[in-house]
Tab-separated table of C-alpha atoms in Angstrom:
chain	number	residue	atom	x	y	z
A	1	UNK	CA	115.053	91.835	-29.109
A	2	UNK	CA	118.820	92.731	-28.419
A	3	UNK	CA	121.191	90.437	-27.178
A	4	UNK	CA	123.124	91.819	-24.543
A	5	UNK	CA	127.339	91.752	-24.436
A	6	UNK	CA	128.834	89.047	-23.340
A	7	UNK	CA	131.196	89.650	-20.126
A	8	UNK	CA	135.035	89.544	-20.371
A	9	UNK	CA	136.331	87.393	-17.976
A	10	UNK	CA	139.527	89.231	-15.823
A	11	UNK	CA	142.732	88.600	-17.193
A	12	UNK	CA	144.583	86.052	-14.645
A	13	UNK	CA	147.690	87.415	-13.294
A	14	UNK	CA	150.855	86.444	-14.776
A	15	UNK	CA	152.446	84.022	-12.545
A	16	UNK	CA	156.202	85.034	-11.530
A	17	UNK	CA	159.008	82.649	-13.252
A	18	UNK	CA	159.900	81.430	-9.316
A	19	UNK	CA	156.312	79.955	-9.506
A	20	UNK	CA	156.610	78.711	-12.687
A	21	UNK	CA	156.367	75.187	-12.902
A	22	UNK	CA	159.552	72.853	-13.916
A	23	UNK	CA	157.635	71.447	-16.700
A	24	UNK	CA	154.269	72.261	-18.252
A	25	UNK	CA	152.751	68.995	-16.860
A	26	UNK	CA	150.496	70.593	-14.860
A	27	UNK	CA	152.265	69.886	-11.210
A	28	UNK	CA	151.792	72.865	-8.780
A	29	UNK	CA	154.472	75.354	-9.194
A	30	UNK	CA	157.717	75.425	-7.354
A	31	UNK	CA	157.882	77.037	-4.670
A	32	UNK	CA	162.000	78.718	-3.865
A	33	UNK	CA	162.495	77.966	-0.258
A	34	UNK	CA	163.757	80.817	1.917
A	35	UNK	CA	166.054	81.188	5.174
A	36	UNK	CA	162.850	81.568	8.043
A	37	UNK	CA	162.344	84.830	9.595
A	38	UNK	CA	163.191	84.356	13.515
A	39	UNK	CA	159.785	85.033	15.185
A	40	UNK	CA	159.864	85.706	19.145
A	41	UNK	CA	158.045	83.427	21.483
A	42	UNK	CA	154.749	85.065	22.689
A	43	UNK	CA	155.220	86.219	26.236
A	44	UNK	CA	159.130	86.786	25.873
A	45	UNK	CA	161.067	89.779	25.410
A	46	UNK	CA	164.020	90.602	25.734
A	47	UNK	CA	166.207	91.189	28.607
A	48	UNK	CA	167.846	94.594	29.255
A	49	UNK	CA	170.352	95.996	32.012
A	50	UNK	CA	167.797	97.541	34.699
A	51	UNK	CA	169.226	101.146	34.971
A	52	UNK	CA	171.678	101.775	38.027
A	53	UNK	CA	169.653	103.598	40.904
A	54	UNK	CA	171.108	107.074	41.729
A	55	UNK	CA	170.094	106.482	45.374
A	56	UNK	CA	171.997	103.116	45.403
A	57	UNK	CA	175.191	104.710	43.636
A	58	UNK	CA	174.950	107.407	45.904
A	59	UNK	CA	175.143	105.107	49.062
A	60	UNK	CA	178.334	103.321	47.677
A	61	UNK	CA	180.341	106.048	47.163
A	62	UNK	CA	179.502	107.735	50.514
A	63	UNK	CA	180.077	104.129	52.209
A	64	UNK	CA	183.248	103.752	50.675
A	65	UNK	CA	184.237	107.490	51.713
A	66	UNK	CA	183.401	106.811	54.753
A	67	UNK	CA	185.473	103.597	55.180
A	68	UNK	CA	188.756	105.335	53.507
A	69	UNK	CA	188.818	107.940	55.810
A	70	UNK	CA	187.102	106.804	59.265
A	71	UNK	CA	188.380	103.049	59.260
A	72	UNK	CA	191.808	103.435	60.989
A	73	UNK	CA	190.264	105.876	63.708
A	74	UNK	CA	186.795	103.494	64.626
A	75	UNK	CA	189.526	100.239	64.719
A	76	UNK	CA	191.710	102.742	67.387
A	77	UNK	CA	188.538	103.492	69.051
A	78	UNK	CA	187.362	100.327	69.391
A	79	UNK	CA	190.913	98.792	70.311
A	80	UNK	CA	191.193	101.681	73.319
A	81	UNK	CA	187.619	100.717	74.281
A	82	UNK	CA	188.699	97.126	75.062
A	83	UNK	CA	186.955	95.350	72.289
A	84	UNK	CA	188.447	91.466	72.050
A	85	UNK	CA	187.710	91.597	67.932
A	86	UNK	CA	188.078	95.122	67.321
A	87	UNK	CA	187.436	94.213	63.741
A	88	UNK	CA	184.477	92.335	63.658
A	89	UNK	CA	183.384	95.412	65.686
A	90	UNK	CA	183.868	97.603	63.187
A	91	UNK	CA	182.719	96.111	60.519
A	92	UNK	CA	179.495	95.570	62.178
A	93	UNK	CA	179.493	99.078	62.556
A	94	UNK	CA	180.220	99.812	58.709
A	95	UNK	CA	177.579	97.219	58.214
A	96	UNK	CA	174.591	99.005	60.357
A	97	UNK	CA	175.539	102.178	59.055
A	98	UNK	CA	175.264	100.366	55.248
A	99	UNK	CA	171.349	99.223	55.963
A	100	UNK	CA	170.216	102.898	57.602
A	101	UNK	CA	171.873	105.251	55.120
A	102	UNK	CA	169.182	106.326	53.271
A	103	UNK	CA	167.415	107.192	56.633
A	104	UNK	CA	170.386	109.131	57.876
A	105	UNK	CA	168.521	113.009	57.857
A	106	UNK	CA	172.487	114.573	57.414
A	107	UNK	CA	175.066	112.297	55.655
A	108	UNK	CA	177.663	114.789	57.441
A	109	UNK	CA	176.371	113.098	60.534
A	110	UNK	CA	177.421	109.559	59.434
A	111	UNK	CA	180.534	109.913	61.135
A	112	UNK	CA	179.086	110.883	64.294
A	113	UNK	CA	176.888	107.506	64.021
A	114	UNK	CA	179.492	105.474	63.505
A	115	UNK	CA	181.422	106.088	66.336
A	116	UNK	CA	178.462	105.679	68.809
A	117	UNK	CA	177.670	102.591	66.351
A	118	UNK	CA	181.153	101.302	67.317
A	119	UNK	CA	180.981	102.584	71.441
A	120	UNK	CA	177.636	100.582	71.842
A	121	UNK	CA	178.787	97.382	70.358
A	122	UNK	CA	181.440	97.133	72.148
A	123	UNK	CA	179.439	98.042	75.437
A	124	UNK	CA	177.739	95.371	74.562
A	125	UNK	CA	180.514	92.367	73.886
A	126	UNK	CA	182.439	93.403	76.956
A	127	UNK	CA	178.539	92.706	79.042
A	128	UNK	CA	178.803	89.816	76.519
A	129	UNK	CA	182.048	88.549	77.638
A	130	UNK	CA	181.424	89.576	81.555
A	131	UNK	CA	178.343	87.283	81.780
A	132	UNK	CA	180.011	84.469	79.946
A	133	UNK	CA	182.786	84.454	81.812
A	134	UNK	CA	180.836	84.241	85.410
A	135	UNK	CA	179.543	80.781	84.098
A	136	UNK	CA	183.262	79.431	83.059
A	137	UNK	CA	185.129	78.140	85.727
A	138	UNK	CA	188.544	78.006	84.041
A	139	UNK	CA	190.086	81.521	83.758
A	140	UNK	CA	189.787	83.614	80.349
A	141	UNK	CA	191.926	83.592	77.914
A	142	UNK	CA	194.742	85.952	77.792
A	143	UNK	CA	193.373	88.438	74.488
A	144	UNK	CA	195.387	88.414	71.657
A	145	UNK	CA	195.529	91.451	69.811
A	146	UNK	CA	195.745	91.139	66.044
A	147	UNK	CA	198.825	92.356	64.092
A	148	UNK	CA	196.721	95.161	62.433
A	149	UNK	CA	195.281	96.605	65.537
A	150	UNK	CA	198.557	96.377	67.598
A	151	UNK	CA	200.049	98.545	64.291
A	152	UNK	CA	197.475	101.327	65.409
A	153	UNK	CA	199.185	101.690	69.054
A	154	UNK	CA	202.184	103.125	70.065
A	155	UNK	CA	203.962	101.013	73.137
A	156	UNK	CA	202.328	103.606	75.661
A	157	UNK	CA	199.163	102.959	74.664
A	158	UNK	CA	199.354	99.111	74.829
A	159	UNK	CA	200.548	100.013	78.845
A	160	UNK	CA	196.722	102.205	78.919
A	161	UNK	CA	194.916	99.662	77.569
A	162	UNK	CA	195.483	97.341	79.919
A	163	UNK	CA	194.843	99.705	82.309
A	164	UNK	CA	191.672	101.139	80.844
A	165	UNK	CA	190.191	97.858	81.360
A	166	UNK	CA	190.198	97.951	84.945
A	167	UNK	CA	187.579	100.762	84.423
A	168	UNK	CA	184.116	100.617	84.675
A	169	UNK	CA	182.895	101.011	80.452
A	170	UNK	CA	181.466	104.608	80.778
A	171	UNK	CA	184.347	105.950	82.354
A	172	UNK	CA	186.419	104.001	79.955
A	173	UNK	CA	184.875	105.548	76.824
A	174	UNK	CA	184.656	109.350	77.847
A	175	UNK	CA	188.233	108.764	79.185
A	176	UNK	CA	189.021	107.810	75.013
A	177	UNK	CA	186.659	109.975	73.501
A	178	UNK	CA	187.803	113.290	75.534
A	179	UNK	CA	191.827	112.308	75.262
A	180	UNK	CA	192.694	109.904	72.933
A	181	UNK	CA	189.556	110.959	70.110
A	182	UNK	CA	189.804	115.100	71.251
A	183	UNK	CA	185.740	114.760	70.957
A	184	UNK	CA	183.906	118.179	72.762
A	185	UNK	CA	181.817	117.042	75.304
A	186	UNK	CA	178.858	117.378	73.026
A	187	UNK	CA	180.164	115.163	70.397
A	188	UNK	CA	181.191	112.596	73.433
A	189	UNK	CA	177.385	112.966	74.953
A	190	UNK	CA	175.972	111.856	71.448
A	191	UNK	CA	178.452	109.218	70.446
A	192	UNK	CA	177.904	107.404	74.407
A	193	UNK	CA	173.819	109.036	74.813
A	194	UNK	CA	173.986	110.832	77.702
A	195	UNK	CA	173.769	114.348	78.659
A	196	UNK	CA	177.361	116.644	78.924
A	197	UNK	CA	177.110	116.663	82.840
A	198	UNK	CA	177.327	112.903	82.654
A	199	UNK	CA	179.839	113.260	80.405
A	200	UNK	CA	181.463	115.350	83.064
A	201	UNK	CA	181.084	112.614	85.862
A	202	UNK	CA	182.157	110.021	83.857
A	203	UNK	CA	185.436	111.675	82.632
A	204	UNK	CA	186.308	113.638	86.145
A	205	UNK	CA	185.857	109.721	88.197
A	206	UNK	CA	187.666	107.834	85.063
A	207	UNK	CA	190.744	109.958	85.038
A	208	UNK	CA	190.580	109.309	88.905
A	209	UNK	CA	190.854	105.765	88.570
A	210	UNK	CA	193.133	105.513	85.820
A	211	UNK	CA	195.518	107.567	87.498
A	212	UNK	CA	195.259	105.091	90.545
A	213	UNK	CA	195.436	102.152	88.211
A	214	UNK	CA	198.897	103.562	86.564
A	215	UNK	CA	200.559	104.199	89.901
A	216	UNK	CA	199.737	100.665	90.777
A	217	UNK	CA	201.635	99.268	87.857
A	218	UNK	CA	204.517	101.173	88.755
């Protein structure tokens, strides 16, 4: 009966010299420490700059356009309209305008919102002031105009503001709009919301008045 082969056992694999044991004592093998590899925390990544929305950008530079080159006439508007913080006015004004941008249908409109942005507020801190005042015995305070708005006036128009109040304020704002703005009477029915033959009235009985108003200072 044959015997069969015996089986070679594998060669084991030579072990590398940084394995290698100090000494042939039989110890495990060194081991050469290494610098550790950084590993990221599960979860985490890394933060990057969220990319600049075109929409936003867009907004800015229009808003800042807008500002540059409708500022000094909306401060003048609402100075001639009789606002006591013309400033605060407008910057309200710049501030609506700001939050209902994107919802404007013609950006060449803006303009033409911010005016009747700046005509209704300050409708609505002279009603402001008019109610307070009814409940204050003392009487109001003289209004100081600031240095920056009294820059915007020439020494005639300091004389019609003080006349201009003495009008009721829809006679007083087609009055500016038509003379001291040069707004058509379309662009004066928009910025105030009423139709052209109010605009009309309101100018025709305004001038009126005023007229009375200056002969009285006289």
């Amino acid at each position: 009966m044959s015997r069969r082969p015996a089986r070679r056992r594998p060669d084991r694999p030579a072990v590398p010299p940084d394995r290698q044991a100090a000494s042939g004592d039989g110890s495990e093998p060194a081991v050469r420490h290494r610098h550790p590899i950084p590993v990221p925390e599960p979860g985490v990544e890394a933060l990057a700059p969220a990319p600049a929305d075109p929409a936003e950008l867009e907004r800015e530079a229009g808003l800042a356009g807008l500002f540059e080159l409708h500022y000094a006439s909306m401060l003048r508007l609402a100075v001639l309209l009789g606002a006591d913080d013309p400033e605060n006015v407008v910057a309200e004004a710049y501030y609506q305008i700001y939050r209902k941008w994107r919802r404007l249908r013609d950006i060449e409109a803006a303009e033409a919102y911010l005016r009747s942005t700046v005509c209704n507020l300050t409708r609505m801190r002279i009603r402001h002031l008019q109610v307070a005042r009814k409940h204050v015995e003392s009487p109001p305070e003289e209004t100081v105009v600031s240095a920056e708005s009294a820059a915007l006036l020439r020494d005639d128009q300091r004389v019609l503001i003080d006349a201009l109040q003495q009008l009721p304020a829809r006679q007083r704002e087609a009055l500016v709009l038509r003379h001291w703005l040069g707004l058509k009477e379309g662009e004066i029915a928009a910025a105030m919301g009423i139709s052209s033959g109010s605009v009309k009235t309101h100018t025709a009985r305004g001038l009126a008045a005023l007229t009375q108003a200056m002969e009285a200072r006289r």
